[in-house]
Each structure stands twice: as C-alpha cells, then as structure tokens.
C-alpha cells in the first residue's frame, strides 16, 4: 500500500523538476521503478493503451474470481490512476501551466470512457458510459469536469476573444451537472457536495457572462431548474442548503420576480445562523451570499412599502451578520452595507445609516 503514495510523491517531484532541474534524473528513475512494479502508471497520453492492455492481462489471470470481483479490482486501479494523474494536474495548475493541467484532466476522464476511446471535450460521455459509472467514479468525473470548467474559464479570461474557451468552460460545467443528474450511481451517494461547486460556478457564469443554455432552453428556464436542483441536492446539509436557497433567490431576482425571491429568503432565514454558517460559507464558497441577499432584500421590502419589515431587517443585518465578516473583507462589507444604508436613508434614518458605517 506504500507504493501508490510513493508514486504520487514521485509524480509531484517530476513536475517540480521543471523548475528544479537537479531533481529530474532522480525523480524519473524512481518513478520508472514504481511504474514497472504497479503495472498501471500513466505518465502521458501515449500510455493510455498500454495501461488498458495491462488491465486486460491482469483480468485474464483472475479467472478464479467472480466477474464482480474482477470489475471491482479494475475500478480500484482506475481510481488510483485517476488520483495519481490528478496530483500532476494540480501541480501544473498551481504552477500556471493551465493547458498541461487540462491535458491531465483529459487523461483522467479518458479512464472512464469505453475501451479504446479517448475523452473528447466536444463529445463528452455517452449515456451508456454515464450509466456504467459507480459512485466513486461519478465523483471523480464530476469533480474533474468542474475543475476543467474553471481551467477553461482561466484561459478565456487571459484571452477574452477565445470563443472556444468561452464555450468550453460552459460546456464542461453543464456536462458535469447533467451527468450528476442522470447517473444512477448518484442514488448511492449520501454526501452530494461534490456537485455544489458546479452549481455555484454556473451561477457566476449566469450573472456575469453571455452563454447559451443547453437543450434549447431559455435562460430563465435553465437557471430556474439549476437553482431548484441545487436546493434539492442540499437537503439535510444546513449551510449548503442556505447557499442553495440564496442562489435560488438570486435567480428569481435576476428575472424580476422579487416577491418570490423574498419568500425564498424568508425560508433561508429560518435555517441561516450567521454565527454558525457565515465563516463556513466563506471558506467553502469564497463569499457568504446569504448575508448579501438578506441585505439586498431590505431595499426590495422598502420598494414594496413594507417599511417596518425593512427597518427590522436592517437592524438584524447590522447586529448579527456584519460582525461575522472579517475586518479585512472590505468589499464584502461594502456589498452588504450599500443596500442597508440606501434603505435607511430613503426612510430618513440618516443617523442609523451613519452608525452602520462606523
């Protein structure tokens, strides 16, 4: 059992050798030894067929085992190969070699294709391949696709005229969501948090960029379905559920359905505890969108003439939510305080607005 750990370490050392050339010979020699002993290494895309042949040879020597046992052993080998390839991909990504990181992700996804097929960003997975995924394989595929979406997005940001990258990061994200939705193995997952970053990243795309929804859906229909699925997947996981409801309210707001959004925010507030959830949400999702949406909703309430509710909610945000925001998070504080001060000022509560800014 020590070999996979040693191999992962040596893979990382090989990547580091690009910037630390003196370690190259040692890393490559040791990596070759471990590769030969395990029989399922994947150093680059050219080794795919060799690895598959190795799996087949090993299967032929296991005639005394049942079909399910052989399949379990092969799945275990694939998952180990995926984990080790991910080590290299993460190293490339950290070092800024985005294209190489994407190539590693493509190698990982190829492991879960049918025999003899390489993964294509355009073609993705067939239905039969999706249905054949086990729960752990499903997690790896979804996580890799979401990670690839972020890498394609990074390429697009570095070159905004690259329409191919623009289309590809949307496709990777929607593919991950679609696969997770239809894969039978999803029913075996008690923890479905692997897909949550996909929902959040798609929400960022929807708010900030022009994109084409899949399956000829309208943007409103697609984003509404996206939010509903996020809420459904986060049941019984409190802070994730809060984030999903905030996402749903945000989608409703974007399409002008403010009263519906206020109803969802009321539901969210019945679960959301700033002291328990705010910092955890920031750690998991970078921002606490729950406090952002509650603060924004104060002005919506004022617009609908529900002024007493708006003022009470302003007090609640200032007293219970703002203290949970780190003092260094100035942009987050500004995002929360802007609608609060606007609401208070419009209701001639200037002194309260000044106090909130202190």
XYZ file of N, CA and C in Angstrom, residues 89-228:
420
model
N -1.827 17.053 -12.340
C -2.666 18.131 -12.847
C -2.724 19.308 -11.895
N -2.865 19.016 -10.605
C -2.900 20.086 -9.608
C -1.581 20.838 -9.556
N -0.481 20.099 -9.693
C 0.826 20.743 -9.704
C 0.958 21.672 -10.910
N 0.552 21.197 -12.080
C 0.611 22.039 -13.275
C -0.255 23.286 -13.099
N -1.465 23.101 -12.551
C -2.354 24.231 -12.342
C -1.766 25.252 -11.392
N -1.160 24.782 -10.300
C -0.543 25.674 -9.320
C 0.603 26.468 -9.933
N 1.335 25.827 -10.838
C 2.485 26.466 -11.471
C 2.092 27.343 -12.653
N 0.790 27.399 -12.973
C 0.329 28.261 -14.056
C 0.310 27.628 -15.425
N 0.598 26.308 -15.510
C 0.561 25.610 -16.793
C -0.855 25.078 -17.027
N -1.764 25.996 -17.370
C -3.182 25.652 -17.462
C -3.461 24.603 -18.531
N -2.838 24.735 -19.686
C -3.074 23.773 -20.768
C -2.614 22.371 -20.382
N -1.480 22.280 -19.677
C -0.991 20.971 -19.235
C -1.920 20.385 -18.171
N -2.448 21.254 -17.298
C -3.402 20.782 -16.291
C -4.654 20.232 -16.967
N -5.110 20.904 -18.020
C -6.267 20.409 -18.771
C -5.968 19.067 -19.435
N -4.738 18.910 -19.927
C -4.358 17.635 -20.548
C -4.402 16.503 -19.524
N -3.975 16.789 -18.290
C -4.047 15.781 -17.231
C -5.499 15.425 -16.930
N -6.363 16.440 -16.898
C -7.787 16.182 -16.657
C -8.399 15.359 -17.786
N -7.966 15.618 -19.002
C -8.459 14.832 -20.136
C -8.025 13.374 -20.005
N -6.800 13.152 -19.520
C -6.338 11.782 -19.271
C -7.193 11.094 -18.209
N -7.528 11.835 -17.156
C -8.366 11.265 -16.095
C -9.719 10.845 -16.661
N -10.336 11.721 -17.431
C -11.664 11.435 -17.975
C -11.627 10.284 -18.977
N -10.504 10.130 -19.683
C -10.354 9.009 -20.618
C -10.427 7.670 -19.889
N -9.974 7.632 -18.641
C -10.022 6.389 -17.865
C -11.441 5.848 -17.723
N -12.428 6.729 -17.802
C -13.815 6.326 -17.581
C -14.602 6.196 -18.891
N -13.891 6.287 -20.012
C -14.514 6.047 -21.309
C -14.530 4.551 -21.610
N -15.294 4.169 -22.649
C -15.318 2.778 -23.090
C -13.943 2.393 -23.624
N -13.642 1.106 -23.610
C -12.340 0.621 -24.063
C -12.013 1.141 -25.465
N -10.804 1.669 -25.608
C -10.346 2.116 -26.918
C -10.719 3.534 -27.271
N -11.544 4.204 -26.456
C -11.973 5.573 -26.745
C -11.225 6.565 -25.867
N -10.816 7.675 -26.467
C -10.245 8.777 -25.706
C -11.337 9.802 -25.419
N -11.198 10.509 -24.304
C -12.179 11.534 -23.959
C -11.984 12.753 -24.848
N -13.085 13.268 -25.369
C -13.081 14.487 -26.174
C -13.918 15.542 -25.465
N -13.385 16.762 -25.367
C -14.139 17.840 -24.720
C -15.448 18.086 -25.451
N -15.447 17.934 -26.764
C -16.658 18.184 -27.552
C -17.694 17.077 -27.364
N -17.251 15.821 -27.455
C -18.191 14.688 -27.425
C -18.622 14.318 -26.012
N -17.708 14.449 -25.049
C -18.043 14.104 -23.669
C -18.256 12.609 -23.481
N -19.250 12.261 -22.659
C -19.553 10.861 -22.352
C -20.873 10.439 -22.988
N -20.951 9.168 -23.368
C -22.207 8.609 -23.873
C -23.091 8.215 -22.690
N -24.368 7.986 -22.968
C -25.290 7.569 -21.915
C -24.855 6.250 -21.278
N -24.414 5.306 -22.103
C -24.001 4.009 -21.552
C -22.796 4.161 -20.636
N -21.892 5.076 -20.974
C -20.726 5.323 -20.115
C -21.148 5.964 -18.797
N -22.108 6.874 -18.867
C -22.602 7.526 -17.647
C -23.303 6.512 -16.750
N -24.123 5.655 -17.356
C -24.846 4.648 -16.579
C -23.910 3.618 -15.951
N -22.731 3.441 -16.531
C -21.795 2.435 -16.007
C -20.933 2.960 -14.865
N -21.000 4.256 -14.583
C -20.172 4.834 -13.523
C -20.645 4.375 -12.149
N -19.699 3.960 -11.306
C -20.006 3.697 -9.909
C -19.991 4.995 -9.130
N -20.371 4.978 -7.850
C -20.445 6.222 -7.078
C -19.118 6.974 -6.980
N -18.021 6.258 -6.722
C -16.721 6.933 -6.612
C -16.256 7.447 -7.969
N -16.508 6.667 -9.009
C -16.152 7.106 -10.363
C -16.949 8.350 -10.747
N -18.223 8.385 -10.370
C -19.063 9.550 -10.645
C -18.487 10.791 -9.974
N -18.058 10.650 -8.732
C -17.469 11.785 -8.024
C -16.227 12.300 -8.743
N -15.371 11.376 -9.189
C -14.139 11.779 -9.880
C -14.461 12.498 -11.186
N -15.392 11.952 -11.964
C -15.754 12.549 -13.250
C -16.331 13.947 -13.053
N -17.253 14.090 -12.106
C -17.890 15.388 -11.861
C -16.863 16.404 -11.364
N -16.054 16.000 -10.408
C -15.038 16.909 -9.863
C -14.056 17.345 -10.945
N -13.663 16.417 -11.803
C -12.708 16.734 -12.867
C -13.319 17.670 -13.902
N -14.584 17.462 -14.238
C -15.247 18.340 -15.203
C -15.415 19.755 -14.652
N -15.802 19.878 -13.390
C -15.941 21.209 -12.789
C -14.579 21.896 -12.721
N -13.551 21.136 -12.323
C -12.202 21.701 -12.307
C -11.754 22.133 -13.692
N -12.111 21.356 -14.707
C -11.759 21.699 -16.088
C -12.494 22.961 -16.537
N -13.748 23.107 -16.105
C -14.504 24.321 -16.436
C -13.779 25.559 -15.915
N -13.249 25.464 -14.714
C -12.530 26.604 -14.132
C -11.228 26.874 -14.878
N -10.568 25.811 -15.341
C -9.336 25.992 -16.118
C -9.631 26.630 -17.476
N -10.690 26.172 -18.152
C -11.081 26.789 -19.419
C -11.468 28.253 -19.210
N -12.135 28.527 -18.098
C -12.514 29.907 -17.781
C -11.275 30.771 -17.583
N -10.258 30.204 -16.944
C -8.997 30.925 -16.741
C -8.342 31.253 -18.082
N -8.373 30.295 -19.007
C -7.828 30.533 -20.346
C -8.610 31.644 -21.047
N -9.932 31.615 -20.899
C -10.769 32.642 -21.532
C -10.468 34.025 -20.961
N -10.310 34.118 -19.648
C -10.032 35.418 -19.033
C -8.697 35.989 -19.499
N -7.739 35.109 -19.774
C -6.436 35.581 -20.259
C -6.495 36.002 -21.725
N -7.551 35.563 -22.428
C -7.711 35.902 -23.846
C -9.204 35.942 -24.177
N -9.880 37.054 -23.858
C -11.342 37.136 -23.992
C -11.880 36.935 -25.403
N -11.023 36.978 -26.418
C -11.512 36.745 -27.779
C -11.515 35.257 -28.122
N -11.067 34.436 -27.187
C -11.027 32.986 -27.403
C -12.425 32.406 -27.180
N -13.232 32.409 -28.228
C -14.610 31.933 -28.108
C -14.676 30.437 -27.805
N -13.669 29.695 -28.276
C -13.643 28.262 -27.989
C -13.546 27.988 -26.506
N -12.686 28.737 -25.813
C -12.549 28.577 -24.361
C -13.818 29.018 -23.654
N -14.433 30.089 -24.149
C -15.686 30.581 -23.572
C -16.764 29.500 -23.634
N -16.902 28.891 -24.801
C -17.910 27.840 -24.976
C -17.569 26.601 -24.162
N -16.277 26.303 -24.050
C -15.872 25.055 -23.417
C -16.064 25.082 -21.903
N -15.815 26.235 -21.251
C -15.992 26.219 -19.796
C -17.465 26.111 -19.425
N -18.344 26.660 -20.258
C -19.780 26.486 -20.019
C -20.168 25.028 -20.243
N -19.646 24.424 -21.305
C -19.980 23.038 -21.627
C -19.503 22.083 -20.539
N -18.279 22.275 -20.057
C -17.766 21.389 -19.003
C -18.643 21.457 -17.760
N -19.064 22.670 -17.412
C -19.877 22.840 -16.210
C -21.257 22.215 -16.397
N -21.890 22.471 -17.534
C -23.218 21.896 -17.769
C -23.142 20.380 -17.939
N -22.054 19.883 -18.534
C -21.878 18.433 -18.645
C -21.800 17.793 -17.267
N -21.050 18.426 -16.363
C -20.930 17.891 -15.000
C -22.294 17.835 -14.325
N -23.075 18.902 -14.479
C -24.404 18.950 -13.863
C -25.337 17.908 -14.480
N -25.291 17.769 -15.802
C -26.154 16.792 -16.481
C -25.797 15.363 -16.082
N -24.497 15.066 -16.062
C -24.051 13.712 -15.709
C -24.480 13.366 -14.290
N -24.301 14.310 -13.378
C -24.675 14.046 -11.987
C -26.178 13.840 -11.851
N -26.935 14.551 -12.664
C -28.395 14.466 -12.580
C -28.917 13.115 -13.063
N -28.311 12.554 -14.113
C -28.876 11.342 -14.719
C -28.160 10.057 -14.321
N -26.989 10.155 -13.710
C -26.232 8.943 -13.373
C -26.945 8.145 -12.282
N -27.224 6.870 -12.503
C -27.872 6.044 -11.470
C -27.061 5.971 -10.180
N -25.738 6.078 -10.284
C -24.876 5.957 -9.102
C -25.106 7.081 -8.102
N -25.743 8.171 -8.544
C -25.999 9.290 -7.633
C -26.822 8.845 -6.427
N -27.705 7.873 -6.641
C -28.569 7.401 -5.555
C -27.773 6.753 -4.428
N -26.551 6.328 -4.724
C -25.718 5.677 -3.714
C -24.858 6.668 -2.936
N -24.944 7.952 -3.288
C -24.136 8.972 -2.620
C -24.949 9.647 -1.523
N -24.532 9.481 -0.289
C -25.204 10.173 0.810
C -24.730 11.622 0.904
N -23.477 11.865 0.524
C -22.914 13.216 0.504
C -22.754 13.641 -0.952
N -23.516 14.643 -1.347
C -23.506 15.062 -2.747
C -22.798 16.399 -2.949
N -21.957 16.757 -1.996
C -21.310 18.068 -2.042
C -20.338 18.212 -3.205
N -19.959 17.106 -3.858
C -19.017 17.194 -4.973
C -19.572 18.042 -6.121
N -20.897 18.101 -6.250
C -21.500 18.845 -7.356
C -21.788 20.299 -6.989
N -21.752 20.654 -5.704
C -22.139 22.006 -5.293
C -21.286 23.098 -5.949
N -19.954 22.927 -6.060
C -19.166 23.955 -6.758
C -19.599 24.154 -8.204
N -20.117 23.104 -8.829
C -20.610 23.233 -10.201
C -21.809 24.163 -10.287
N -22.747 24.026 -9.351
C -23.898 24.926 -9.319
C -23.456 26.374 -9.106
N -22.542 26.568 -8.157
C -22.104 27.929 -7.833
C -21.341 28.564 -8.986
N -20.487 27.771 -9.637
C -19.725 28.310 -10.766
C -20.668 28.670 -11.913
N -21.686 27.850 -12.141
C -22.647 28.150 -13.200
C -23.438 29.411 -12.870
N -23.690 29.647 -11.595
C -24.386 30.866 -11.191
C -23.534 32.093 -11.483
N -22.229 31.989 -11.240
C -21.309 33.087 -11.559
C -21.326 33.364 -13.060
N -21.282 32.305 -13.846
C -21.338 32.449 -15.303
C -22.633 33.149 -15.717
N -23.745 32.709 -15.132
C -25.053 33.257 -15.499
C -25.154 34.743 -15.183
N -24.552 35.158 -14.073
C -24.646 36.561 -13.661
C -23.725 37.476 -14.458
N -22.574 36.949 -14.878
C -21.530 37.827 -15.402
C -21.282 37.697 -16.901
N -21.783 36.634 -17.534
C -21.388 36.384 -18.911
C -22.582 35.993 -19.781
N -22.393 36.150 -21.075
C -23.367 35.662 -22.046
C -23.067 34.198 -22.333
N -24.074 33.366 -22.308
C -23.881 31.942 -22.569
C -25.136 31.391 -23.239
N -24.995 30.228 -23.836
C -26.128 29.559 -24.484
C -26.542 28.356 -23.651
N -27.729 28.361 -23.066
C -28.173 27.213 -22.261
C -28.288 25.953 -23.115
N -28.108 24.792 -22.510
C -28.205 23.537 -23.269
C -29.653 23.180 -23.597
N -29.807 22.262 -24.531
C -31.112 21.663 -24.870
C -32.162 22.692 -25.291
N -31.700 23.785 -25.910
C -32.605 24.830 -26.424
C -33.489 25.443 -25.337
N -33.027 25.417 -24.104
C -33.790 26.016 -23.006
C -33.583 27.530 -22.996
N -34.588 28.260 -22.504
C -34.398 29.690 -22.281
C -33.502 29.878 -21.063
N -32.883 31.036 -20.962
C -32.009 31.287 -19.811
C -32.799 31.205 -18.508
N -34.004 31.776 -18.510
C -34.802 31.766 -17.286
C -35.150 30.343 -16.872
N -35.577 29.535 -17.826
C -35.940 28.152 -17.518
C -34.724 27.371 -17.025
N -33.582 27.568 -17.700
C -32.368 26.840 -17.332
C -31.908 27.216 -15.923
N -31.846 28.510 -15.632
C -31.356 28.955 -14.327
C -32.337 28.602 -13.214
N -33.625 28.657 -13.509
C -34.624 28.249 -12.520
C -34.464 26.769 -12.176
N -34.298 25.930 -13.199
C -34.100 24.493 -12.980
C -32.811 24.237 -12.222
N -31.776 24.984 -12.578
C -30.480 24.857 -11.915
C -30.616 25.130 -10.418
N -31.294 26.222 -10.085
C -31.470 26.590 -8.679
C -32.309 25.560 -7.932
N -33.375 25.084 -8.567
C -34.230 24.075 -7.926
C -33.454 22.788 -7.648
